[in-house]
Short mmCIF file of N, CA and C in Angstrom, two decimals:
data_model
loop_
_atom_site.label_atom_id
_atom_site.label_comp_id
_atom_site.label_asym_id
_atom_site.label_seq_id
_atom_site.Cartn_x
_atom_site.Cartn_y
_atom_site.Cartn_z
N UNK I 23 1.00 -1.01 -0.02
CA UNK I 23 -0.10 0.08 0.04
C UNK I 23 0.76 1.30 0.01
N UNK I 24 0.61 1.99 -1.11
CA UNK I 24 1.36 3.24 -0.91
C UNK I 24 0.70 4.41 -0.47
N UNK I 25 1.35 5.23 -0.56
CA UNK I 25 0.93 6.72 -0.10
C UNK I 25 -0.37 7.08 -0.92
N UNK I 26 -1.45 7.64 -0.43
CA UNK I 26 -2.47 7.89 -1.24
C UNK I 26 -2.53 9.25 -1.29
N UNK I 27 -2.84 9.76 -2.53
CA UNK I 27 -2.83 11.24 -2.82
C UNK I 27 -4.34 11.93 -2.59
N UNK I 28 -4.20 12.60 -1.44
CA UNK I 28 -5.29 13.12 -0.92
C UNK I 28 -5.38 14.83 -1.58
N UNK I 29 -6.52 15.14 -2.29
CA UNK I 29 -6.82 16.49 -2.65
C UNK I 29 -7.99 17.20 -1.73
N UNK I 30 -7.62 18.15 -0.87
CA UNK I 30 -8.54 18.83 -0.14
C UNK I 30 -9.17 19.84 -1.05
N UNK I 31 -10.59 20.05 -0.71
CA UNK I 31 -11.21 20.95 -1.43
C UNK I 31 -11.47 22.08 -0.59
N UNK I 32 -11.17 23.36 -1.04
CA UNK I 32 -11.51 24.47 -0.07
C UNK I 32 -12.77 25.09 -0.03
N UNK I 33 -13.73 24.69 0.84
CA UNK I 33 -15.00 25.09 0.69
C UNK I 33 -15.31 26.89 1.15
N UNK I 34 -14.44 27.49 1.55
CA UNK I 34 -14.43 28.71 1.92
C UNK I 34 -15.48 28.98 3.57
N UNK I 35 -15.54 30.47 3.67
CA UNK I 35 -16.39 30.44 4.99
C UNK I 35 -17.84 30.86 4.67
N UNK I 36 -18.74 30.47 5.60
CA UNK I 36 -20.19 30.83 5.23
C UNK I 36 -20.25 32.18 5.66
N UNK I 37 -20.78 33.03 5.07
CA UNK I 37 -21.37 34.34 5.08
C UNK I 37 -22.51 34.50 5.87
N UNK I 38 -22.36 35.28 6.74
CA UNK I 38 -23.57 35.71 7.78
C UNK I 38 -24.14 36.87 7.39
N UNK I 39 -25.44 36.84 7.40
CA UNK I 39 -26.32 37.98 6.94
C UNK I 39 -26.92 38.48 8.37
N UNK I 40 -26.62 39.72 8.73
CA UNK I 40 -27.35 40.25 9.94
C UNK I 40 -26.75 39.68 11.19
N UNK I 41 -26.88 40.19 12.24
CA UNK I 41 -26.59 39.86 13.60
C UNK I 41 -27.10 38.56 13.91
N UNK I 42 -28.37 38.02 13.48
CA UNK I 42 -29.13 37.04 13.99
C UNK I 42 -30.55 37.07 13.69
N UNK I 43 -31.30 36.17 14.16
CA UNK I 43 -32.69 36.23 14.15
C UNK I 43 -33.23 36.72 15.41
N UNK I 44 -33.95 37.83 15.60
CA UNK I 44 -34.45 38.53 16.67
C UNK I 44 -36.01 38.65 16.17
N UNK I 45 -36.94 37.67 16.93
CA UNK I 45 -38.34 37.54 16.72
C UNK I 45 -39.02 39.15 17.07
N UNK I 46 -38.48 39.48 18.09
CA UNK I 46 -39.11 40.83 18.79
C UNK I 46 -38.91 41.80 17.68
N UNK I 47 -37.61 41.93 17.08
CA UNK I 47 -37.49 43.13 16.27
C UNK I 47 -38.26 42.85 14.86
N UNK I 48 -38.34 41.46 14.31
CA UNK I 48 -39.04 41.09 13.24
C UNK I 48 -40.64 41.70 13.50
N UNK I 49 -41.26 41.19 14.51
CA UNK I 49 -42.84 41.29 14.80
C UNK I 49 -42.90 43.15 14.85
N UNK I 50 -42.06 43.50 15.51
CA UNK I 50 -42.10 44.97 15.78
C UNK I 50 -42.25 45.77 14.44
N UNK I 51 -41.27 45.13 13.55
CA UNK I 51 -41.24 45.82 12.25
C UNK I 51 -42.57 45.54 11.37
N UNK I 52 -42.81 44.34 11.27
CA UNK I 52 -44.06 43.78 10.45
C UNK I 52 -45.52 44.49 11.20
N UNK I 53 -45.60 44.42 12.54
CA UNK I 53 -46.67 45.09 13.20
C UNK I 53 -46.83 46.38 13.46
N UNK I 54 -45.59 47.19 13.13
CA UNK I 54 -45.55 48.63 13.46
C UNK I 54 -45.68 48.82 14.75
N UNK I 55 -45.17 48.02 16.00
CA UNK I 55 -45.67 48.36 17.28
C UNK I 55 -44.55 49.26 17.66
N UNK I 56 -44.84 50.19 18.41
CA UNK I 56 -43.90 51.05 19.10
C UNK I 56 -43.00 50.57 20.34
N UNK I 57 -41.94 50.73 20.31
CA UNK I 57 -40.79 50.20 21.54
C UNK I 57 -41.47 50.63 22.90
N UNK I 58 -41.35 50.12 23.78
CA UNK I 58 -41.77 50.58 25.01
C UNK I 58 -41.15 51.42 25.51
N UNK I 59 -39.89 51.70 25.20
CA UNK I 59 -39.12 52.77 25.75
C UNK I 59 -39.27 54.16 24.74
N UNK I 60 -40.16 54.05 23.92
CA UNK I 60 -40.28 55.13 22.95
C UNK I 60 -41.71 55.93 23.72
N UNK I 61 -42.25 55.53 24.64
CA UNK I 61 -43.44 56.16 25.35
C UNK I 61 -42.92 57.56 26.08
N UNK I 62 -43.71 58.46 26.28
CA UNK I 62 -42.97 59.90 26.87
C UNK I 62 -42.51 59.48 28.24
N UNK I 63 -41.19 59.91 28.59
CA UNK I 63 -40.64 59.80 29.66
C UNK I 63 -41.01 60.47 30.82
N UNK I 64 -41.49 60.14 32.04
CA UNK I 64 -41.97 60.62 32.97
C UNK I 64 -40.77 61.86 33.46
N UNK I 65 -41.37 63.19 33.85
CA UNK I 65 -40.33 64.04 34.33
C UNK I 65 -39.50 63.71 35.52
N UNK I 66 -38.42 64.06 35.56
CA UNK I 66 -37.57 63.86 36.64
C UNK I 66 -36.97 65.00 37.50
N UNK I 67 -37.09 64.69 38.68
CA UNK I 67 -37.00 66.20 39.57
C UNK I 67 -35.14 66.25 39.53
N UNK I 68 -34.85 67.65 39.12
CA UNK I 68 -33.47 67.66 39.12
C UNK I 68 -33.10 68.63 40.28
N UNK I 69 -32.30 68.30 41.23
CA UNK I 69 -31.85 68.88 42.32
C UNK I 69 -30.27 68.74 42.58
N UNK I 70 -29.68 69.80 43.31
CA UNK I 70 -28.26 69.64 43.47
C UNK I 70 -28.08 68.76 44.48
N UNK I 71 -27.02 68.06 44.51
CA UNK I 71 -26.48 66.95 45.63
C UNK I 71 -25.82 68.00 46.61
N UNK I 72 -26.77 67.73 47.62
CA UNK I 72 -26.25 68.77 49.11
C UNK I 72 -26.10 67.75 50.06
N UNK I 73 -25.01 67.64 50.65
CA UNK I 73 -24.81 66.92 51.93
C UNK I 73 -24.84 67.80 53.19
N UNK I 74 -24.82 67.23 54.26
CA UNK I 74 -24.96 68.03 55.80
C UNK I 74 -23.74 68.72 56.16
N UNK I 75 -22.65 67.97 55.67
CA UNK I 75 -21.21 68.32 56.00
C UNK I 75 -20.91 69.39 55.20
N UNK I 76 -21.39 69.93 54.29
CA UNK I 76 -21.24 70.84 53.51
C UNK I 76 -21.79 72.11 54.08
N UNK I 77 -22.38 72.11 55.17
CA UNK I 77 -22.82 73.19 56.14
C UNK I 77 -23.83 74.28 55.38
N UNK I 78 -24.64 73.82 54.33
CA UNK I 78 -25.40 74.80 53.86
C UNK I 78 -26.35 75.54 54.96
N UNK I 79 -26.97 76.36 54.62
CA UNK I 79 -28.15 77.00 55.56
C UNK I 79 -28.91 76.12 55.80
N UNK I 80 -29.68 75.75 56.85
CA UNK I 80 -30.56 74.69 57.01
C UNK I 80 -31.88 74.88 56.34
N UNK I 81 -32.08 76.10 56.15
CA UNK I 81 -33.36 76.36 54.96
C UNK I 81 -33.19 75.96 53.85
N UNK I 82 -32.01 75.69 53.16
CA UNK I 82 -31.96 75.17 51.83
C UNK I 82 -32.32 73.52 52.05
N UNK I 83 -32.02 72.97 52.82
CA UNK I 83 -32.32 71.49 53.08
C UNK I 83 -33.71 71.32 53.10
N UNK I 84 -34.21 72.17 53.81
CA UNK I 84 -35.96 72.05 54.19
C UNK I 84 -36.54 72.45 52.81
N UNK I 85 -35.91 73.29 52.08
CA UNK I 85 -36.54 73.68 50.88
C UNK I 85 -36.69 72.46 49.78
N UNK I 86 -35.34 72.00 49.68
CA UNK I 86 -35.05 70.68 48.83
C UNK I 86 -36.19 69.69 49.21
N UNK I 87 -36.19 69.51 50.61
CA UNK I 87 -37.00 68.29 50.86
C UNK I 87 -38.42 68.59 50.48
N UNK I 88 -38.92 69.91 50.78
CA UNK I 88 -40.20 70.45 50.35
C UNK I 88 -40.57 70.16 49.03
N UNK I 89 -39.56 70.47 48.14
CA UNK I 89 -39.61 70.34 46.63
C UNK I 89 -40.07 69.09 46.10
N UNK I 90 -38.98 67.97 46.87
CA UNK I 90 -38.78 66.51 46.60
C UNK I 90 -40.03 66.14 46.95
N UNK I 91 -40.65 66.34 48.21
CA UNK I 91 -41.85 65.81 48.61
C UNK I 91 -43.21 66.25 47.61
N UNK I 92 -43.40 67.61 47.23
CA UNK I 92 -44.16 68.02 46.51
C UNK I 92 -44.24 67.42 45.10
N UNK I 93 -43.12 67.24 44.57
CA UNK I 93 -42.69 66.60 43.36
C UNK I 93 -43.41 65.18 43.22
N UNK I 94 -43.23 64.45 44.40
CA UNK I 94 -43.45 62.84 44.56
C UNK I 94 -44.90 62.92 44.51
N UNK I 95 -45.76 63.90 45.30
CA UNK I 95 -47.02 64.04 45.64
C UNK I 95 -47.84 64.18 44.18
N UNK I 96 -47.08 65.26 43.55
CA UNK I 96 -47.85 65.51 42.21
C UNK I 96 -47.68 64.49 41.17
N UNK I 97 -46.47 63.63 41.11
CA UNK I 97 -46.27 62.58 40.38
C UNK I 97 -47.34 61.37 40.66
N UNK I 98 -47.85 61.32 41.82
CA UNK I 98 -48.86 60.17 42.43
C UNK I 98 -50.22 60.59 41.86
N UNK I 99 -50.40 62.13 41.77
CA UNK I 99 -51.60 62.66 41.47
C UNK I 99 -51.87 62.55 39.94
N UNK I 100 -50.67 62.59 39.24
CA UNK I 100 -50.61 62.73 37.66
C UNK I 100 -50.91 61.31 37.17
N UNK I 101 -50.22 60.42 37.80
CA UNK I 101 -50.55 59.01 37.40
C UNK I 101 -51.99 58.52 37.68
N UNK I 102 -52.35 58.90 38.87
CA UNK I 102 -53.81 58.54 39.17
C UNK I 102 -54.86 59.37 38.05
N UNK I 103 -54.64 60.48 37.73
CA UNK I 103 -55.68 61.11 36.66
C UNK I 103 -55.48 60.59 35.45
N UNK I 104 -54.26 60.03 34.99
CA UNK I 104 -53.98 59.64 33.81
C UNK I 104 -54.61 58.13 33.73
N UNK I 105 -54.69 57.45 34.62
CA UNK I 105 -55.20 55.98 34.65
C UNK I 105 -56.72 56.05 34.59
N UNK I 106 -57.39 57.00 34.80
CA UNK I 106 -58.75 57.31 35.13
C UNK I 106 -59.32 58.01 33.69
N UNK I 107 -58.33 58.12 32.66
CA UNK I 107 -58.82 58.42 31.39
C UNK I 107 -58.71 60.10 31.32
N UNK I 108 -58.84 60.93 32.22
CA UNK I 108 -58.85 62.13 32.08
C UNK I 108 -57.69 62.96 31.69
N UNK I 109 -57.40 64.05 31.19
CA UNK I 109 -56.19 64.73 30.97
C UNK I 109 -55.82 65.44 32.06
N UNK I 110 -54.48 65.08 32.40
CA UNK I 110 -53.90 65.29 33.82
C UNK I 110 -53.24 66.75 33.44
N UNK I 111 -53.12 67.53 34.31
CA UNK I 111 -52.31 68.75 34.48
C UNK I 111 -50.80 68.46 34.53
N UNK I 112 -50.16 69.39 34.30
CA UNK I 112 -48.71 69.12 34.32
C UNK I 112 -48.31 68.59 35.76
N UNK I 113 -47.46 67.37 36.00
CA UNK I 113 -46.98 66.82 37.28
C UNK I 113 -46.29 67.61 37.98
N UNK I 114 -45.81 68.87 37.49
CA UNK I 114 -44.70 69.65 38.40
C UNK I 114 -44.65 71.15 38.20
N UNK I 115 -45.12 71.74 39.03
CA UNK I 115 -45.11 73.36 38.76
C UNK I 115 -43.93 74.05 39.58
N UNK I 116 -43.64 73.33 40.56
CA UNK I 116 -42.14 73.95 41.18
C UNK I 116 -42.54 74.40 42.49
N UNK I 117 -41.55 75.19 43.18
CA UNK I 117 -41.82 75.84 44.27
C UNK I 117 -42.21 77.30 43.88
N UNK I 118 -42.55 77.93 44.73
CA UNK I 118 -43.31 79.49 44.61
C UNK I 118 -41.96 80.19 44.05
N UNK I 119 -42.10 81.40 43.56
CA UNK I 119 -41.37 81.84 43.00
C UNK I 119 -40.23 82.57 44.12
N UNK I 120 -40.84 82.89 45.23
CA UNK I 120 -40.09 83.22 46.34
C UNK I 120 -39.35 82.24 47.00
N UNK I 121 -39.67 81.12 47.02
CA UNK I 121 -38.87 79.88 47.38
C UNK I 121 -37.98 79.56 46.33
N UNK I 122 -38.22 79.58 45.09
CA UNK I 122 -37.04 79.13 44.12
C UNK I 122 -36.00 80.29 44.13
N UNK I 123 -36.13 81.39 44.47
CA UNK I 123 -35.12 82.67 44.55
C UNK I 123 -34.45 82.41 45.75
N UNK I 124 -35.07 81.88 46.90
CA UNK I 124 -34.43 81.95 48.31
C UNK I 124 -33.52 80.70 47.90
N UNK I 125 -34.03 79.51 47.17
CA UNK I 125 -33.25 78.53 46.94
C UNK I 125 -32.01 78.62 46.38
N UNK I 126 -32.08 79.57 45.05
CA UNK I 126 -30.86 79.77 44.29
C UNK I 126 -29.67 80.50 45.13
N UNK I 127 -30.50 81.66 45.97
CA UNK I 127 -29.60 82.22 46.79
C UNK I 127 -28.80 81.53 47.74
N UNK I 128 -29.52 80.68 48.43
CA UNK I 128 -28.75 79.73 49.46
C UNK I 128 -27.66 78.71 48.78
N UNK I 129 -28.17 78.30 47.46
CA UNK I 129 -27.04 77.58 46.95
C UNK I 129 -25.69 78.45 46.66
N UNK I 130 -25.76 79.53 46.58
CA UNK I 130 -24.56 80.35 46.22
C UNK I 130 -24.05 81.00 47.74
N UNK I 131 -24.63 80.24 48.75
CA UNK I 131 -23.84 80.91 50.10
C UNK I 131 -22.41 80.72 50.15
N UNK I 132 -21.89 81.77 50.63
CA UNK I 132 -20.35 81.77 50.59
C UNK I 132 -19.69 81.15 51.86
N UNK I 133 -20.36 80.88 52.85
CA UNK I 133 -20.07 80.23 54.07
C UNK I 133 -20.25 78.66 54.08
N UNK I 134 -20.89 78.04 52.89
CA UNK I 134 -21.01 76.46 52.48
C UNK I 134 -19.60 76.19 51.84
N UNK I 135 -19.69 74.83 51.74
CA UNK I 135 -18.59 74.21 51.24
C UNK I 135 -19.09 73.18 50.49
N UNK I 136 -19.18 73.69 48.98
CA UNK I 136 -19.85 72.92 47.93
C UNK I 136 -18.69 72.17 47.54
N UNK I 137 -17.53 72.49 47.51
CA UNK I 137 -16.29 71.75 46.86
C UNK I 137 -15.85 70.41 47.84
N UNK I 138 -16.52 70.34 48.99
CA UNK I 138 -16.10 69.37 50.10
C UNK I 138 -17.13 68.12 49.68
N UNK I 139 -16.28 66.91 49.28
CA UNK I 139 -17.25 65.68 49.12
C UNK I 139 -16.85 64.75 50.30
N UNK I 140 -17.68 63.70 50.36
CA UNK I 140 -17.62 62.85 51.34
C UNK I 140 -16.04 62.31 51.71
N UNK I 141 -15.42 62.05 50.48
CA UNK I 141 -14.08 61.70 50.66
C UNK I 141 -13.07 62.45 51.45
N UNK I 142 -13.46 63.84 51.28
CA UNK I 142 -12.53 65.08 52.01
C UNK I 142 -12.99 64.89 53.37
N UNK I 143 -14.42 64.71 53.60
CA UNK I 143 -14.83 64.98 55.00
C UNK I 143 -14.45 63.93 55.99
N UNK I 144 -14.51 62.71 55.37
CA UNK I 144 -13.99 61.42 56.05
C UNK I 144 -12.42 61.45 56.32
N UNK I 145 -11.68 62.06 55.29
CA UNK I 145 -10.43 62.24 55.32
C UNK I 145 -10.10 63.21 56.71
N UNK I 146 -10.87 64.23 56.75
CA UNK I 146 -10.61 65.15 57.89
C UNK I 146 -11.07 64.38 59.41
N UNK I 147 -12.04 63.75 59.37
CA UNK I 147 -12.35 62.89 60.37
C UNK I 147 -11.33 61.88 60.98
N UNK I 148 -10.81 61.30 59.86
CA UNK I 148 -9.73 60.25 60.27
C UNK I 148 -8.56 60.94 60.57
N UNK I 149 -8.17 62.14 60.29
CA UNK I 149 -7.10 63.01 60.71
C UNK I 149 -7.43 63.35 62.04
N UNK I 150 -8.42 63.65 62.43
CA UNK I 150 -8.71 63.88 63.95
C UNK I 150 -8.58 62.71 64.76
N UNK I 151 -9.09 61.54 64.35
CA UNK I 151 -8.95 60.33 65.03
C UNK I 151 -7.35 60.14 65.32
N UNK I 152 -6.39 60.72 64.05
CA UNK I 152 -5.23 60.20 64.42
C UNK I 152 -4.41 61.10 64.94
N UNK I 153 -4.84 62.53 65.11
CA UNK I 153 -3.86 63.38 65.56
C UNK I 153 -4.25 64.21 66.75
N UNK I 154 -5.83 64.01 66.82
CA UNK I 154 -6.64 64.82 67.86
C UNK I 154 -6.95 66.00 67.19
N UNK I 155 -7.82 66.82 68.36
CA UNK I 155 -8.24 68.18 67.77
C UNK I 155 -7.51 69.24 68.23
N UNK I 156 -6.39 68.94 69.04
CA UNK I 156 -5.28 69.84 69.21
C UNK I 156 -4.21 69.97 68.58
N UNK I 157 -3.90 69.23 67.59
CA UNK I 157 -2.73 69.09 66.63
C UNK I 157 -3.29 69.61 65.22
N UNK I 158 -3.65 70.71 65.07
CA UNK I 158 -4.34 71.27 63.69
C UNK I 158 -3.17 71.33 62.65
N UNK I 159 -1.95 71.51 63.19
CA UNK I 159 -0.94 71.44 62.11
C UNK I 159 -0.59 70.02 61.17
N UNK I 160 -0.93 69.21 62.11
CA UNK I 160 -0.98 67.69 61.18
C UNK I 160 -2.28 67.41 60.71
N UNK I 161 -3.35 67.92 61.24
CA UNK I 161 -4.60 67.51 60.60
C UNK I 161 -4.69 68.18 59.31
N UNK I 162 -4.44 69.65 59.29
CA UNK I 162 -4.44 70.20 57.97
C UNK I 162 -3.69 69.80 56.99
N UNK I 163 -2.42 69.23 57.19
CA UNK I 163 -1.55 68.54 56.15
C UNK I 163 -1.97 67.25 55.70
N UNK I 164 -2.77 66.51 56.57
CA UNK I 164 -3.29 65.08 56.46
C UNK I 164 -4.41 64.95 55.30
N UNK I 165 -5.33 66.07 55.00
CA UNK I 165 -6.29 65.95 54.36
C UNK I 165 -5.71 66.29 52.79
N UNK I 166 -5.93 65.18 51.96
CA UNK I 166 -5.36 65.58 50.53
C UNK I 166 -6.50 66.14 49.93
N UNK I 167 -5.88 66.78 48.71
CA UNK I 167 -6.77 67.60 47.79
C UNK I 167 -7.31 68.96 48.13
N UNK I 168 -6.66 69.16 49.55
CA UNK I 168 -7.35 70.71 50.09
C UNK I 168 -6.07 71.35 50.48
N UNK I 169 -6.30 72.62 50.39
CA UNK I 169 -5.04 73.48 50.99
C UNK I 169 -5.13 73.50 52.53
N UNK I 170 -4.21 73.78 53.04
CA UNK I 170 -4.20 74.06 54.65
C UNK I 170 -5.32 74.89 55.00
N UNK I 171 -5.19 75.96 54.23
CA UNK I 171 -6.17 77.16 54.43
C UNK I 171 -7.74 76.67 54.43
N UNK I 172 -7.91 76.01 53.15
CA UNK I 172 -9.28 75.40 53.00
C UNK I 172 -9.57 74.44 54.24
N UNK I 173 -8.67 73.64 54.64
CA UNK I 173 -9.09 72.71 55.81
C UNK I 173 -9.27 73.40 56.93
N UNK I 174 -8.59 74.75 57.14
CA UNK I 174 -8.70 75.41 58.46
C UNK I 174 -9.99 76.21 58.26
N UNK I 175 -10.23 76.51 57.39
CA UNK I 175 -11.92 77.08 57.04
C UNK I 175 -12.77 76.19 57.60
N UNK I 176 -12.81 75.04 57.08
CA UNK I 176 -13.50 73.99 57.15
C UNK I 176 -13.77 73.61 58.67
N UNK I 177 -12.50 73.64 59.41
CA UNK I 177 -12.35 73.09 60.74
C UNK I 177 -12.99 74.10 61.74
N UNK I 178 -12.85 75.46 61.37
CA UNK I 178 -13.72 76.49 62.21
C UNK I 178 -15.06 76.16 62.25
N UNK I 179 -15.77 76.16 61.08
CA UNK I 179 -17.05 75.69 60.63
C UNK I 179 -17.49 74.57 61.54
N UNK I 180 -16.64 73.43 61.33
CA UNK I 180 -17.16 72.24 61.71
C UNK I 180 -17.28 72.11 63.24
N UNK I 181 -16.29 73.01 64.03
CA UNK I 181 -16.47 73.05 65.47
C UNK I 181 -17.56 73.55 65.96
N UNK I 182 -18.05 74.74 65.24
CA UNK I 182 -19.03 75.54 65.32
C UNK I 182 -20.54 74.80 65.22
N UNK I 183 -20.69 74.20 64.22
CA UNK I 183 -21.98 73.51 63.73
C UNK I 183 -21.85 71.98 63.71
N UNK I 184 -21.08 71.38 64.19
CA UNK I 184 -20.94 69.82 64.12
C UNK I 184 -22.26 69.25 64.37
N UNK I 185 -23.06 69.90 65.22
CA UNK I 185 -24.29 69.28 65.83
C UNK I 185 -25.48 69.41 64.90
N UNK I 186 -25.05 70.00 63.66
CA UNK I 186 -26.08 69.96 62.41
C UNK I 186 -26.15 68.80 61.57
N UNK I 187 -24.87 68.01 61.70
CA UNK I 187 -24.64 66.71 61.07
C UNK I 187 -25.74 65.66 61.49
N UNK I 188 -26.22 64.74 60.71
CA UNK I 188 -27.26 63.81 60.78
C UNK I 188 -26.50 62.70 62.11
N UNK I 189 -25.27 62.31 61.90
CA UNK I 189 -24.63 61.30 62.77
C UNK I 189 -23.47 61.94 63.69
N UNK I 190 -23.80 63.24 64.11
CA UNK I 190 -22.66 63.91 64.68
C UNK I 190 -22.13 63.13 66.08
N UNK I 191 -22.99 62.47 66.83
CA UNK I 191 -22.55 61.75 68.01
C UNK I 191 -21.68 60.56 67.66
N UNK I 192 -21.82 59.91 66.63
CA UNK I 192 -20.97 58.98 65.95
C UNK I 192 -19.66 59.46 65.69
N UNK I 193 -19.72 60.44 65.12
CA UNK I 193 -18.34 61.19 64.50
C UNK I 193 -17.71 61.57 65.77
N UNK I 194 -18.22 62.11 66.76
CA UNK I 194 -17.65 62.76 67.84
C UNK I 194 -17.03 61.57 68.68
N UNK I 195 -17.76 60.47 68.81
CA UNK I 195 -17.24 59.16 69.35
C UNK I 195 -16.05 58.86 68.86
N UNK I 196 -16.11 58.66 67.39
CA UNK I 196 -14.75 58.37 66.65
C UNK I 196 -13.66 59.10 66.90
N UNK I 197 -13.79 60.39 66.95
CA UNK I 197 -12.71 61.44 67.31
C UNK I 197 -12.19 61.16 68.83
N UNK I 198 -13.18 61.22 69.59
CA UNK I 198 -12.81 60.84 70.92
C UNK I 198 -12.15 59.54 71.24
N UNK I 199 -12.50 58.68 70.54
CA UNK I 199 -12.00 57.36 70.59
C UNK I 199 -10.22 57.26 70.07
N UNK I 200 -10.09 58.24 68.86
CA UNK I 200 -8.89 58.33 68.40
C UNK I 200 -7.95 58.99 69.52
N UNK I 201 -8.42 60.04 70.15
CA UNK I 201 -7.91 60.96 71.18
C UNK I 201 -7.60 60.07 72.62
N UNK I 202 -8.33 59.24 72.57
CA UNK I 202 -8.20 58.39 73.92
C UNK I 202 -6.97 57.34 73.44
N UNK I 203 -6.87 56.74 72.28
CA UNK I 203 -5.63 56.03 71.88
C UNK I 203 -4.62 56.64 71.72
N UNK I 204 -4.58 58.12 71.35
CA UNK I 204 -3.23 58.76 71.48
C UNK I 204 -2.71 59.29 73.02
N UNK I 205 -3.75 59.35 73.63
CA UNK I 205 -3.42 59.37 75.16
C UNK I 205 -2.85 58.08 75.83
N UNK I 206 -3.39 56.93 75.68
CA UNK I 206 -2.68 55.78 75.84
C UNK I 206 -1.37 55.67 75.33
N UNK I 207 -1.14 55.88 74.24
CA UNK I 207 0.08 55.71 73.29
C UNK I 207 1.13 56.65 74.36
N UNK I 208 0.83 57.92 74.59
CA UNK I 208 1.60 59.10 75.24
C UNK I 208 2.01 58.37 76.66
N UNK I 209 0.93 57.80 77.37
CA UNK I 209 1.20 57.33 78.74
C UNK I 209 2.16 55.97 78.72
N UNK I 210 2.28 54.92 77.69
CA UNK I 210 3.01 54.03 77.62
C UNK I 210 4.46 54.62 77.44
N UNK I 211 4.40 55.57 76.32
CA UNK I 211 5.69 55.82 76.08
C UNK I 211 6.55 56.67 77.33
N UNK I 212 5.57 57.37 78.01
CA UNK I 212 6.08 58.09 79.26
C UNK I 212 6.71 57.13 80.01
N UNK I 213 5.73 56.04 80.54
CA UNK I 213 6.19 54.85 81.47
C UNK I 213 7.47 54.30 81.08
N UNK I 214 7.60 53.98 79.77
CA UNK I 214 8.74 53.24 79.19
C UNK I 214 9.99 54.02 79.16
N UNK I 215 10.03 55.58 79.08
CA UNK I 215 11.00 56.19 79.20
C UNK I 215 11.41 56.43 80.52
N UNK I 216 10.35 56.13 81.88
CA UNK I 216 10.62 56.09 83.00
C UNK I 216 11.52 55.06 83.17
N UNK I 217 10.99 54.16 82.91
CA UNK I 217 11.62 52.61 83.14
C UNK I 217 13.19 52.73 82.59
N UNK I 218 13.44 53.39 81.49
CA UNK I 218 14.62 53.04 80.80
C UNK I 218 15.62 54.04 81.81
N UNK I 219 15.28 54.78 82.39
CA UNK I 219 16.18 55.98 83.09
C UNK I 219 16.56 55.41 84.20
N UNK I 220 16.03 54.20 84.72
CA UNK I 220 16.52 53.32 85.95
C UNK I 220 17.60 52.50 85.45
N UNK I 221 17.70 52.22 84.19
CA UNK I 221 18.78 51.24 83.85
C UNK I 221 19.80 51.88 83.32
#
């Protein structure tokens, strides 16, 4: 038996037309059914993100809450009247003109800290835990992304208004626990130095 001579036939690649068979797309095009996402979108409330640690005027927080509650109430009314078949009024008319003007004014408050985010605030709290309330030089150098002047401005307002924070008791306990740890370390260091003097 000798070597057999085999010739291979090159059949080529199969060509694919389209990305595949999609029943939904086919029936939508044949029956001219509108996509569920094409129905009119419900209006969304656009509010600035404001945190308690940014120390805006408390009136701003109450205005934003009122605006949010009123928006949700009107959306429920809008949905109820739309489901009954009657023509509903616009779901949102906003705050009164005076309230809207006050809101805009309070958002521009120079005493607030809009550039401070949660990361900056938590970095400050960790610095207070690490160095205590009295070592402000170390604290202001420890907060990354903020100048020492910005940190000192924030610290001044923080210690005047910290009770406005939602969880101020927990934050204060964290700082006090850090200060207690520092005090223990200093005590241990003092005792060890005293013992070393004896020898």
